[in-house]
Short mmCIF file of C-alpha atoms in Angstrom, two decimals:
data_model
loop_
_atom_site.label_atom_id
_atom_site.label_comp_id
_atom_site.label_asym_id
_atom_site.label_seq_id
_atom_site.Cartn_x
_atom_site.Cartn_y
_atom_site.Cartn_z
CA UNK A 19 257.60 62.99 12.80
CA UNK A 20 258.52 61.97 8.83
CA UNK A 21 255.68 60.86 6.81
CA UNK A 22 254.90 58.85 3.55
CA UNK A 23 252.16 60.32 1.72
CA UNK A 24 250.71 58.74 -1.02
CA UNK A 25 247.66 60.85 -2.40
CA UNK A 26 245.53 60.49 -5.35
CA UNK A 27 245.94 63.14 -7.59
CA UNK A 28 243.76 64.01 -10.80
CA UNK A 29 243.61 67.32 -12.98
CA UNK A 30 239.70 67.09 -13.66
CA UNK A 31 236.90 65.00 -13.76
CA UNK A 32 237.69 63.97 -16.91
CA UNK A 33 241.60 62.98 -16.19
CA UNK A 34 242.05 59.08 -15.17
CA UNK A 35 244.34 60.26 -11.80
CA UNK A 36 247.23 58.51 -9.92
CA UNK A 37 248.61 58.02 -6.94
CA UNK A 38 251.80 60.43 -6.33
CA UNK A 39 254.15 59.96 -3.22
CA UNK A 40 255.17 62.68 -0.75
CA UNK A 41 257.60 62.94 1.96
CA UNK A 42 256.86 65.32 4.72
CA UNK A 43 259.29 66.13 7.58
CA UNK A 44 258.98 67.54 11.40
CA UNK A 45 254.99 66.80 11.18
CA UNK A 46 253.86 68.01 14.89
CA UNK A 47 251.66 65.27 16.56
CA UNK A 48 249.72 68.77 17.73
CA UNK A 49 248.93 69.34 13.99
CA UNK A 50 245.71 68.65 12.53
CA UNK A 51 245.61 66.41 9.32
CA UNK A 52 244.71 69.35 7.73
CA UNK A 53 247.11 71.09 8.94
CA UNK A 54 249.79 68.75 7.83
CA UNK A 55 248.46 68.77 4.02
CA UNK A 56 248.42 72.89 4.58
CA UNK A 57 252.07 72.04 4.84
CA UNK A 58 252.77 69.63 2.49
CA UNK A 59 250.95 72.19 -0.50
CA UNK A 60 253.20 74.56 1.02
CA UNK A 61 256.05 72.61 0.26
CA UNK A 62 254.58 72.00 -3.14
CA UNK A 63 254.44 75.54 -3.65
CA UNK A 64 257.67 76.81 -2.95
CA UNK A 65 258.69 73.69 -5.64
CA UNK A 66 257.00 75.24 -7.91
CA UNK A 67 254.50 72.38 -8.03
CA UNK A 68 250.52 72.04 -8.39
CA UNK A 69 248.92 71.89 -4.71
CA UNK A 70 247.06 69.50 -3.68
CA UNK A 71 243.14 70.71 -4.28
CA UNK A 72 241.10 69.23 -0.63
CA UNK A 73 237.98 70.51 0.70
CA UNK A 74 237.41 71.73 3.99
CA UNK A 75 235.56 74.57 5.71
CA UNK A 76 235.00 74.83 9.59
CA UNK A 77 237.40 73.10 10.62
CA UNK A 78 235.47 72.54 13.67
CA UNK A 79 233.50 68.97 12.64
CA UNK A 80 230.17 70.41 11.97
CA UNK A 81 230.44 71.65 8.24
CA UNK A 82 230.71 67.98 6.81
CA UNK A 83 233.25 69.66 3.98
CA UNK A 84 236.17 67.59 4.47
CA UNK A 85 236.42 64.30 2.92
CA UNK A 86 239.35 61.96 2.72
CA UNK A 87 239.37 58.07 2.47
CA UNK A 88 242.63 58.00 4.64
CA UNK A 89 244.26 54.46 5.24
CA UNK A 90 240.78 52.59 3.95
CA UNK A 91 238.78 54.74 6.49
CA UNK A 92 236.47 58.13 5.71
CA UNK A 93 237.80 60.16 8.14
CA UNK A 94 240.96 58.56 8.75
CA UNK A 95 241.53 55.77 12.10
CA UNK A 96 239.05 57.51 14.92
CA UNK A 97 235.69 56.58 15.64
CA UNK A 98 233.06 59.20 15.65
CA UNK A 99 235.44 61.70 13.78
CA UNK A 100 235.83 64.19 10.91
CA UNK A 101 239.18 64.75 8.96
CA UNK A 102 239.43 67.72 10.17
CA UNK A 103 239.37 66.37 14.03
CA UNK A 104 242.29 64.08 13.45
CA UNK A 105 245.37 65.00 14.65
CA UNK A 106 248.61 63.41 13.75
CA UNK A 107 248.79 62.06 17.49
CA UNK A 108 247.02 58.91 15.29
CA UNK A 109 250.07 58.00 13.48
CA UNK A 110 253.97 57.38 14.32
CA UNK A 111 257.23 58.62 12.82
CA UNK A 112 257.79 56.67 9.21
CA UNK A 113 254.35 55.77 8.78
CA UNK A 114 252.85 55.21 4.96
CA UNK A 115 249.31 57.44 4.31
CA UNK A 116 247.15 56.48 1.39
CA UNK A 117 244.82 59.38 1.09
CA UNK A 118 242.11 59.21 -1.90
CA UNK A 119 238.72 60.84 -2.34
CA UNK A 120 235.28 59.33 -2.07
CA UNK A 121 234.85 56.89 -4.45
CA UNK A 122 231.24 57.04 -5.89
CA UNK A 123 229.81 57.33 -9.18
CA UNK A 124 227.05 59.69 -7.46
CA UNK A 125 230.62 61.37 -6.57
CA UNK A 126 232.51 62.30 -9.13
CA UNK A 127 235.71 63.41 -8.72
CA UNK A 128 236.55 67.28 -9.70
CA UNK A 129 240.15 67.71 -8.51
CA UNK A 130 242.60 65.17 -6.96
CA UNK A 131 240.43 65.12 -3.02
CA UNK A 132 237.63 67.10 -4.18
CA UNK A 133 234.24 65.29 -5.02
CA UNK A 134 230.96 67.09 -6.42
CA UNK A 135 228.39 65.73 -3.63
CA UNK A 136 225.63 67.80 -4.87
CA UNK A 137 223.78 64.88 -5.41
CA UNK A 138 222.80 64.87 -1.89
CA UNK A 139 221.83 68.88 -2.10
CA UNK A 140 218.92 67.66 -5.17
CA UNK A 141 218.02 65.12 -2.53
CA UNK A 142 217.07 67.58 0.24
CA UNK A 143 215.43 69.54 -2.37
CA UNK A 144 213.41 66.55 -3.58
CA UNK A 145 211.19 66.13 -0.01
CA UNK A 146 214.20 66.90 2.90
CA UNK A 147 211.92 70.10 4.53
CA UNK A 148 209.16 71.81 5.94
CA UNK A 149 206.89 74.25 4.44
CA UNK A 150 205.13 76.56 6.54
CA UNK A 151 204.33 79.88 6.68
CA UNK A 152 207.00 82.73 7.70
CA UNK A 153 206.18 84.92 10.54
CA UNK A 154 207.26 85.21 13.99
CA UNK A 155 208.92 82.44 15.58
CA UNK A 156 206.32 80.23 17.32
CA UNK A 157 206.60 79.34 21.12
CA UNK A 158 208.66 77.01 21.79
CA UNK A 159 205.95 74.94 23.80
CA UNK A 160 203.00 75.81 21.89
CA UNK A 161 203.84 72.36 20.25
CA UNK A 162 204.65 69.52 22.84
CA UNK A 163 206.57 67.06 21.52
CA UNK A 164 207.50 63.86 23.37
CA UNK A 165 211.19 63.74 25.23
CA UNK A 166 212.37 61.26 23.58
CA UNK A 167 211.30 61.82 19.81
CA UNK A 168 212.83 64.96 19.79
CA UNK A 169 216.22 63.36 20.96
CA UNK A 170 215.65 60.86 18.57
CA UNK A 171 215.05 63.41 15.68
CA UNK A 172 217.32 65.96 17.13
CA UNK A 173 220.38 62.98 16.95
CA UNK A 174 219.14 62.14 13.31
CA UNK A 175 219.35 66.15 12.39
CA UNK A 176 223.41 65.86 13.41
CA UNK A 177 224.18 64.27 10.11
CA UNK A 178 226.15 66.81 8.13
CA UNK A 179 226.03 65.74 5.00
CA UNK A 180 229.57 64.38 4.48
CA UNK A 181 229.11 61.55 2.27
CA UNK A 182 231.23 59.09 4.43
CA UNK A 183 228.22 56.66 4.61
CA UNK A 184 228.59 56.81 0.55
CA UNK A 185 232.08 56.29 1.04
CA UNK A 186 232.08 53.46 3.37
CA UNK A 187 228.97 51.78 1.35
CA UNK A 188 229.97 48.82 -0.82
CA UNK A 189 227.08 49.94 -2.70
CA UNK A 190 227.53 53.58 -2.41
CA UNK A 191 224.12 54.09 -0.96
CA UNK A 192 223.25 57.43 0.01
CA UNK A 193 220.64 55.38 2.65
CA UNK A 194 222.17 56.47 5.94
CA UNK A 195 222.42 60.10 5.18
CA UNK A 196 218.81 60.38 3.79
CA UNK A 197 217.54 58.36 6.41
CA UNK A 198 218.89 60.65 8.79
CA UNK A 199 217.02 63.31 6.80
CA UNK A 200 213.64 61.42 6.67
CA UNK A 201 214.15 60.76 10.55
CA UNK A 202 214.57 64.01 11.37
CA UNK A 203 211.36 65.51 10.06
CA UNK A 204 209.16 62.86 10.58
CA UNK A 205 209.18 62.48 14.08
CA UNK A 206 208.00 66.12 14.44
CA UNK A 207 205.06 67.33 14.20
CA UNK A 208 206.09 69.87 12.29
CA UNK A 209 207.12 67.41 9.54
CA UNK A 210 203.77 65.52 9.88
CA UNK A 211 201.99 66.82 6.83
CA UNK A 212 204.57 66.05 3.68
CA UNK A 213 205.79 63.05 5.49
CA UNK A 214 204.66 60.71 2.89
CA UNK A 215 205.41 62.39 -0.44
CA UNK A 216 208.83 63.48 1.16
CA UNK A 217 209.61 59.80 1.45
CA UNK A 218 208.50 58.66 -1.74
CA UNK A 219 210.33 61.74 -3.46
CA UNK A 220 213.51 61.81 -1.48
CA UNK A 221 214.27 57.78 -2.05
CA UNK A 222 212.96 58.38 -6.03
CA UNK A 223 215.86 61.08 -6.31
CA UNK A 224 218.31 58.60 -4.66
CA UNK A 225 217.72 56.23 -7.43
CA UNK A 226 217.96 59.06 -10.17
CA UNK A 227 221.25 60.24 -8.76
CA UNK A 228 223.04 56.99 -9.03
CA UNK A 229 223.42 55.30 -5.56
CA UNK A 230 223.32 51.87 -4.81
CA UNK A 231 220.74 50.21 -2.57
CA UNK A 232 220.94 49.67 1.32
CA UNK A 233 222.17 46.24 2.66
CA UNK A 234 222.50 46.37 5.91
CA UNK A 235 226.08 46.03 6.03
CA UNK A 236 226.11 48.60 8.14
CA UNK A 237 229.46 50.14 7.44
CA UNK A 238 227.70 53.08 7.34
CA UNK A 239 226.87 53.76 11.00
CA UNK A 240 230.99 52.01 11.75
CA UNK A 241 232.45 55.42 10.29
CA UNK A 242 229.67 57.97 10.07
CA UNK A 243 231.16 61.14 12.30
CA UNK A 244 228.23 61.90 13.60
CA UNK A 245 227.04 58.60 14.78
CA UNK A 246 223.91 58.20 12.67
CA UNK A 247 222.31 55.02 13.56
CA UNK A 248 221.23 52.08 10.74
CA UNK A 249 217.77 52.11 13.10
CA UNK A 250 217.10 55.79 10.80
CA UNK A 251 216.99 53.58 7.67
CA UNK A 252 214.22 50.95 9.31
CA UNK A 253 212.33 54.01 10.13
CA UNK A 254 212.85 55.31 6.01
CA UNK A 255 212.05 51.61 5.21
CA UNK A 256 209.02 51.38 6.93
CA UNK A 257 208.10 55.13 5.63
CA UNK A 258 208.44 54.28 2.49
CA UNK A 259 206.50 51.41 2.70
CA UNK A 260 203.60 53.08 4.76
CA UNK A 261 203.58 55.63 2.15
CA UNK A 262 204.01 53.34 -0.91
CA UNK A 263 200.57 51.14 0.74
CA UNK A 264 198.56 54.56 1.09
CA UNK A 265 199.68 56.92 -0.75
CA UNK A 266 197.04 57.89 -3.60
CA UNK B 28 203.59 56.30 -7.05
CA UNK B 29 202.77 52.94 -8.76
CA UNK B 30 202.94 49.55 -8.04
CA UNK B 31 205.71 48.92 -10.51
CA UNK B 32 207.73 51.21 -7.96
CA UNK B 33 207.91 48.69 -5.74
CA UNK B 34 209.70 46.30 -8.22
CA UNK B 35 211.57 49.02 -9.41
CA UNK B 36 212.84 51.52 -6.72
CA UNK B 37 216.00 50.90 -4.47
CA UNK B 38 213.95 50.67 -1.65
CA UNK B 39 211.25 48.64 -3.31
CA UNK B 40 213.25 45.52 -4.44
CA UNK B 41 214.69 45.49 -0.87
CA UNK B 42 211.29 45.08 0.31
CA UNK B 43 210.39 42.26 -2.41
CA UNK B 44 213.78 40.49 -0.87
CA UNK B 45 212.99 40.48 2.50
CA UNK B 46 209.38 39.41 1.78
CA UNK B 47 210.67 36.45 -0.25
CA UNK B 48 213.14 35.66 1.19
CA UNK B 49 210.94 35.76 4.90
CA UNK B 50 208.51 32.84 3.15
CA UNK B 51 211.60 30.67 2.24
CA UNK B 52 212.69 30.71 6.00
CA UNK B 53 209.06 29.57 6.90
CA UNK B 54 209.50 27.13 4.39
CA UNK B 55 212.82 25.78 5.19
CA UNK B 56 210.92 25.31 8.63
CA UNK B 57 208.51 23.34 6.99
CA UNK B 58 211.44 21.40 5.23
CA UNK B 59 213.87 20.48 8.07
CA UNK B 60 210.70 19.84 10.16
CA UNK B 61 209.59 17.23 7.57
CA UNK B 62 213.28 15.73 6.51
CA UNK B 63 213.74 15.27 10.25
CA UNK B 64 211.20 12.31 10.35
CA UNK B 65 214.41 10.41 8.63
CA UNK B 66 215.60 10.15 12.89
CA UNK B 67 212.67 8.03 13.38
CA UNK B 68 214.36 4.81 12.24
CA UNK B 69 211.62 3.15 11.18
CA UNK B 70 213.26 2.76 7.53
CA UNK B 71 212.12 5.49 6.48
CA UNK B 72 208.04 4.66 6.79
CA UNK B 73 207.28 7.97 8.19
CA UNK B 74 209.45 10.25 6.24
CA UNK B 75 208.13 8.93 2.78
CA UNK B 76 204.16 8.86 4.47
CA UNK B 77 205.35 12.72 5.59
CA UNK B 78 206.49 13.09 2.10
CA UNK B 79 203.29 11.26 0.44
CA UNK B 80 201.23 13.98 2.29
CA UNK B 81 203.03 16.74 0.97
CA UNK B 82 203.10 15.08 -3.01
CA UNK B 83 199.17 14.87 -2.39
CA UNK B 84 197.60 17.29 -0.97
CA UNK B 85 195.95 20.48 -3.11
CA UNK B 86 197.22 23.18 -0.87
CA UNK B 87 200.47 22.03 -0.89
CA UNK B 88 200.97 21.72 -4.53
CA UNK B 89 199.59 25.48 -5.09
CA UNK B 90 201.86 26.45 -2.30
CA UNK B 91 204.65 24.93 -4.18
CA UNK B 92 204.14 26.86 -7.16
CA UNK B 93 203.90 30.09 -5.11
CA UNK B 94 207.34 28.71 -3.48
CA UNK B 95 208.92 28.66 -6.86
CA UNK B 96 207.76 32.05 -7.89
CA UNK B 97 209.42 33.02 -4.36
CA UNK B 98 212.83 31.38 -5.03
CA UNK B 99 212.53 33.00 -8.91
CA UNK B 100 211.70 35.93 -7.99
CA UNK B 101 214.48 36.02 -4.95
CA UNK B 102 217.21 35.15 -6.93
CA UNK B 103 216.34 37.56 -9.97
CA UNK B 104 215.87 40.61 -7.83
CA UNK B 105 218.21 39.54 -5.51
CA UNK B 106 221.01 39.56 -9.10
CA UNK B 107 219.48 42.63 -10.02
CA UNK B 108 220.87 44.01 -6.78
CA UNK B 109 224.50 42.59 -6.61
CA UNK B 110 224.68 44.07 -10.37
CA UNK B 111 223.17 47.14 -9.98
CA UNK B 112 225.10 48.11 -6.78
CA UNK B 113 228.41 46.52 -8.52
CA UNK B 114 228.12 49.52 -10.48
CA UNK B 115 227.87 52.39 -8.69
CA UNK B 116 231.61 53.06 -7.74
CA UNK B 117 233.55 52.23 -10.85
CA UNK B 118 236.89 53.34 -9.99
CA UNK B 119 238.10 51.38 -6.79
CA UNK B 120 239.72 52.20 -3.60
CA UNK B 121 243.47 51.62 -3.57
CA UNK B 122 243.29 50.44 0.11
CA UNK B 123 239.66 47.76 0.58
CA UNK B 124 237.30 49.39 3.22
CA UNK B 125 238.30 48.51 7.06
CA UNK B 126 235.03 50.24 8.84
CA UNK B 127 235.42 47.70 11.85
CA UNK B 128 231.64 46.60 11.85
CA UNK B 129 230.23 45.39 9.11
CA UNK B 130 230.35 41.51 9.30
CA UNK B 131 232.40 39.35 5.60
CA UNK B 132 229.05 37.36 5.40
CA UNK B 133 227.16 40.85 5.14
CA UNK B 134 229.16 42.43 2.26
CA UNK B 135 229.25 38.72 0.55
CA UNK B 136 225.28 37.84 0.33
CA UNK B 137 225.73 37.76 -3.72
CA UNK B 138 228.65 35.44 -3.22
CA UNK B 139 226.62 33.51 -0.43
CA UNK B 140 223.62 33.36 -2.48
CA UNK B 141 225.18 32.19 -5.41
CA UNK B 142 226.80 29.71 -3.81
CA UNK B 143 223.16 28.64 -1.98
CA UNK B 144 221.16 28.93 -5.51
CA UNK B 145 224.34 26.22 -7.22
CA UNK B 146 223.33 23.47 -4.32
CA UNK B 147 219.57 23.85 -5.02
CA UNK B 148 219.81 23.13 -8.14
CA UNK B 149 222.29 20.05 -7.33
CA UNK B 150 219.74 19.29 -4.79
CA UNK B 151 216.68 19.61 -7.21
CA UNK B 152 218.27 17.26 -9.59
CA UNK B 153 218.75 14.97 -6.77
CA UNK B 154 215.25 14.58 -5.47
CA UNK B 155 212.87 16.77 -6.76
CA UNK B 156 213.51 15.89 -10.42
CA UNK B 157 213.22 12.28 -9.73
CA UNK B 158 209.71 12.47 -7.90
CA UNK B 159 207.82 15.07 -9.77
CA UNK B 160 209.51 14.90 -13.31
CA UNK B 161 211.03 11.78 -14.43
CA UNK B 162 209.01 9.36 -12.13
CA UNK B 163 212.00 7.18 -11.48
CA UNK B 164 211.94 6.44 -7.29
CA UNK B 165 211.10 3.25 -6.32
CA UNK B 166 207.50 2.61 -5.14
CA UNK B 167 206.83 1.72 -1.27
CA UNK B 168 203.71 0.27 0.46
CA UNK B 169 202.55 2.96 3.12
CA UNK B 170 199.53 1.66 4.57
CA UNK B 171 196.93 1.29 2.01
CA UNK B 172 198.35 3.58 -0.13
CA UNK B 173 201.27 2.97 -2.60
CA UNK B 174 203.93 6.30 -2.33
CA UNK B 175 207.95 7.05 -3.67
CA UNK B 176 210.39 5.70 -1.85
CA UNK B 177 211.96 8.74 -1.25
CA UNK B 178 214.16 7.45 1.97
CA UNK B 179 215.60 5.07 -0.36
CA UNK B 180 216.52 7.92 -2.85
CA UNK B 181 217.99 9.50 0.31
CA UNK B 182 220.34 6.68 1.47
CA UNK B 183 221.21 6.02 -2.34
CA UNK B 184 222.35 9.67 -2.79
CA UNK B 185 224.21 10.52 0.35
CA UNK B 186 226.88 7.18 -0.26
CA UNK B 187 229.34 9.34 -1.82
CA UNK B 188 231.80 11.10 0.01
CA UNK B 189 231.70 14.41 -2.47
CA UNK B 190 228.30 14.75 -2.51
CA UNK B 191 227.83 14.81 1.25
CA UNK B 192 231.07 17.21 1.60
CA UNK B 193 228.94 19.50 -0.96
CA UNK B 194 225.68 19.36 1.10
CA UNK B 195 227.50 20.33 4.02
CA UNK B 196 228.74 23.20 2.26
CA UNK B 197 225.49 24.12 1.01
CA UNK B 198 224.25 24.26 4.17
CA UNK B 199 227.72 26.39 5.76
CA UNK B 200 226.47 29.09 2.94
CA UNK B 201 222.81 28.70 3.51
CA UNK B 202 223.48 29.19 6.98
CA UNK B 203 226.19 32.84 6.83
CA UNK B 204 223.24 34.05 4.09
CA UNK B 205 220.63 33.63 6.89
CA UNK B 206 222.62 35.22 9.54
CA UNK B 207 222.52 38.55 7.53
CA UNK B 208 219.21 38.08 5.94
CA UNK B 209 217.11 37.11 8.14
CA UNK B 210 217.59 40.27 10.53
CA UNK B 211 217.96 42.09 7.18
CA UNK B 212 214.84 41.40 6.01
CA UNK B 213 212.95 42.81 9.47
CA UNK B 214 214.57 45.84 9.02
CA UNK B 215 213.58 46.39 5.72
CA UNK B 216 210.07 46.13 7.08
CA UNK B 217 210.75 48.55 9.13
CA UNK B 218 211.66 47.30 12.31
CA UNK B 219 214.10 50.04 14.73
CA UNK B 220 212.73 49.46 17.89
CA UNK B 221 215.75 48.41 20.32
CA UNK B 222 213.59 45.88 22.48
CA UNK B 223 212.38 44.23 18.95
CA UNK B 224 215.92 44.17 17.26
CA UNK B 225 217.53 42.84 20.90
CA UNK B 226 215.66 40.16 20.35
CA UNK B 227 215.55 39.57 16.55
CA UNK B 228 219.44 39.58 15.94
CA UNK B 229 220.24 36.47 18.23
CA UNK B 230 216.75 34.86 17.45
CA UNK B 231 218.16 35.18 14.09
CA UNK B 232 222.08 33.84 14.19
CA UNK B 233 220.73 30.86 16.10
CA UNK B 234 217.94 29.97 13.46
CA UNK B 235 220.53 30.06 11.14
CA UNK B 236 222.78 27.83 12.94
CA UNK B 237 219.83 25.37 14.08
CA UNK B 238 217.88 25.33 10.88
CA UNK B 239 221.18 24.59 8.65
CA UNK B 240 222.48 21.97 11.37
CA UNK B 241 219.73 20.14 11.02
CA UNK B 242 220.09 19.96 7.58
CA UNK B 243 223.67 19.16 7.30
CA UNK B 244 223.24 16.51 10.06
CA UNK B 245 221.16 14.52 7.52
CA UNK B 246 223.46 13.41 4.83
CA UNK B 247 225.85 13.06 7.28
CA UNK B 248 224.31 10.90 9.62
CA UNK B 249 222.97 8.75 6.09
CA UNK B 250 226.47 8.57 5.06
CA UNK B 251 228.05 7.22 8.27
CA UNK B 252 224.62 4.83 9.11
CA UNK B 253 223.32 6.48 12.16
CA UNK B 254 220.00 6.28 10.46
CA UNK B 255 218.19 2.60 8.99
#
């Protein structure tokens, strides 16, 4: 199939950036989108022209690198999806793709696709883990732990960090993804003893790191890959607050 | 962590929202329950007694203040919010956001609440004003007391037209700002239990509808004399 591509390009963080419009031919409907932007910057290339700077890792959906805002979707048209999972089976010969980055103050911009998200790495550092003592590996039943709480935290810990809830968010709230984070730990046991300060500190970094606040829109949970559920951020509301009350 | 953080932090001033905005829904219960006595048509003997009561009793008038403190401090957090969030993603998409969930009235509460906070104060002026400020209703016997005719204020205002049409609308964006708020505001308390939200999503859309039909229904049925 022949494509329109219209992608946001920008030098550096600093540069203002524009849209510039490709045309790519024979585009497999086997391909990965990925795969066809591996063939468009070839085609750049061999022009003699700048490539288009994406990120992307795995490849496989569970490295939450990629991250395009295709069409006015994170992740492109499917549900439950990463970039790097859609193929070009999605679209139709002489179709018109708008592809731009993340757009997020928290996410600036460092080359045309490529955003810094290490906003949400100083989150995870701020209260987003355990501490306990290395040594061998405990038994895995030493510790029961209800059926369904460790589904429940095991679904949260799926999130990988993409940033799509950010990029979905008309408030660019980071609330899904650190939800998912909060989730995860506190309904183990493990996770018990810093539950409250982690809270208090995670959501405090949020704020520092320039994200907007959570309204429920719940856009979030519409295009996160992973499926995250908006019932993560009731359970980081009500830890916050439970913490807020008690904590000394 | 200090009590200022809850003022202060994202999560915080959600949490001052929900809990303000929560007592203006038990309020507007209050309010529609009490307006309502307009149906009796008895000329309006038992909505201005209703009304007396409320004008006269201590408890009342200190919950009023703590009302206005609610609305005040509602609509300044709830600005604080639309602005704040407004600018955290300067540069905009090319191509608006379809995510295939999220509902216009949810993305539009700043809009909706806007819209809501311009009637109250066209419906302050109308009635509140009049009774606790100026002092300008007509008097009316009830019983052995001597109250403010506020029926009479009632029929007076709803004759025109415009200002019904505008009530109505009030009450359209009161109603699309409850739909998302008031199951908004329960899960900023921190309510994620499935059997709990099952029930709190539809108990929800049809409060909204009921609470803000009642409310339009008056003017209207004042303006086209279903009520004497």
């Amino acid at each position: 199939m022949n494509l329109t591509l219209k992608v946001w390009r920008q030098k550096n963080s600093s540069d203002k950036g524009h849209f510039e419009t490709y045309q790519v031919k024979d585009i497999s409907s086997e391909m990965s989108f990925l795969e066809m932007f591996d063939v468009l910057n070839e085609q750049l290339i061999k022009e003699g022209k700048e490539p288009i700077a994406f990120d992307h890792d795995c490849r496989e959906g569970i490295c939450g690198m990629c991250s395009m805002y295709i069409n006015g979707r994170p992740h492109g048209p499917w549900h439950a999806n990463t970039t790097c999972q859609l193929h070009m089976r999605a679209y139709k010969d002489g179709d018109t793709i708008v592809v731009e980055p993340w757009r997020a103050n928290a996410f600036p911009v460092i080359k045309d696709l490529v955003v810094d998200r290490n906003a949400f790495d100083r989150i995870v550092q701020a209260g987003g883990f355990i501490s306990v003592n290395t040594g061998n590996a405990v038994d895995a039943n030493a510790l029961p732990i209800e059926k369904h709480k460790a589904d429940e935290s095991f679904a949260a810990a799926a999130c990988i960090g993409c940033g799509a809830c950010v990029a979905a968010c008309k408030n660019s709230s980071a609330m899904l993804f650190m939800s998912a984070k909060v989730s995860h730990l506190a309904l183990l046991p493990q996770g018990d003893p810093e539950r409250k300060n982690r809270v208090l500190n995670m959501v405090a970094q949020m704020d520092k790191e320039n994200f907007g606040s959570c309204t429920f829109t719940q856009a979030c949970e519409a295009v996160c890959p992973k499926e995250i559920k908006v019932t993560n951020i009731s359970r980081l509301n009500g830890e916050y607050l439970n913490a807020a009350f008690t904590e000394q | 962590m200090k009590w200022i953080d809850l003022f202060t932090s994202s999560v915080g001033k959600k949490f001052i929202m929900g809990l303000t905005g929560i007592s203006l829904i038990a309020f507007l219960i209050v309010h529609a329950g009490l307006n309502a006595c307009i149906w009796a048509n008895d000329n309006g003997e038992m909505f201005n007694t209703a009304a007396y009561f409320m004008g006269h009793t201590v408890v009342i008038r200190i919950a009023e203040i703590g009302l206005f403190a609610g609305i005040l401090l509602h609509i300044v957090q709830g600005l604080v919010l639309v602005f704040q969030n407004q600018r955290k993603r300067t540069v905009k998409y090319a191509v608006p956001i379809k995510d295939g969930k999220s509902k216009w009235y949810s993305r539009s509460m700043g809009l909706l609440g806007t819209l809501v906070l311009l009637f109250l104060v066209m419906h302050i002026a109308h009635f509140w004003v009049p009774s606790r400020i100026t002092h300008t209703l007509d008097e009316v016997q009830l019983g052995l007391k001597t109250g403010e005719n506020l029926y009479a204020r009632m029929l007076d205002v709803f004759q025109s037209p415009l200002v019904v049409i505008l009530y109505v609308l009030g009450c359209i964006s009161l109603c699309y700002h409850l739909m998302h708020g008031f199951q908004s505001a329960f899960r900023t308390f921190g309510v994620r239990n499935d059997r709990y939200l099952s029930i709190l999503t539809p108990v929800g859309v049809w409060f909204s509808i009921i609470i803000c039909a009642t409310f339009a229904m008056m003017p209207i049925s004042m303006y086209l004399g279903w009520v004497n």
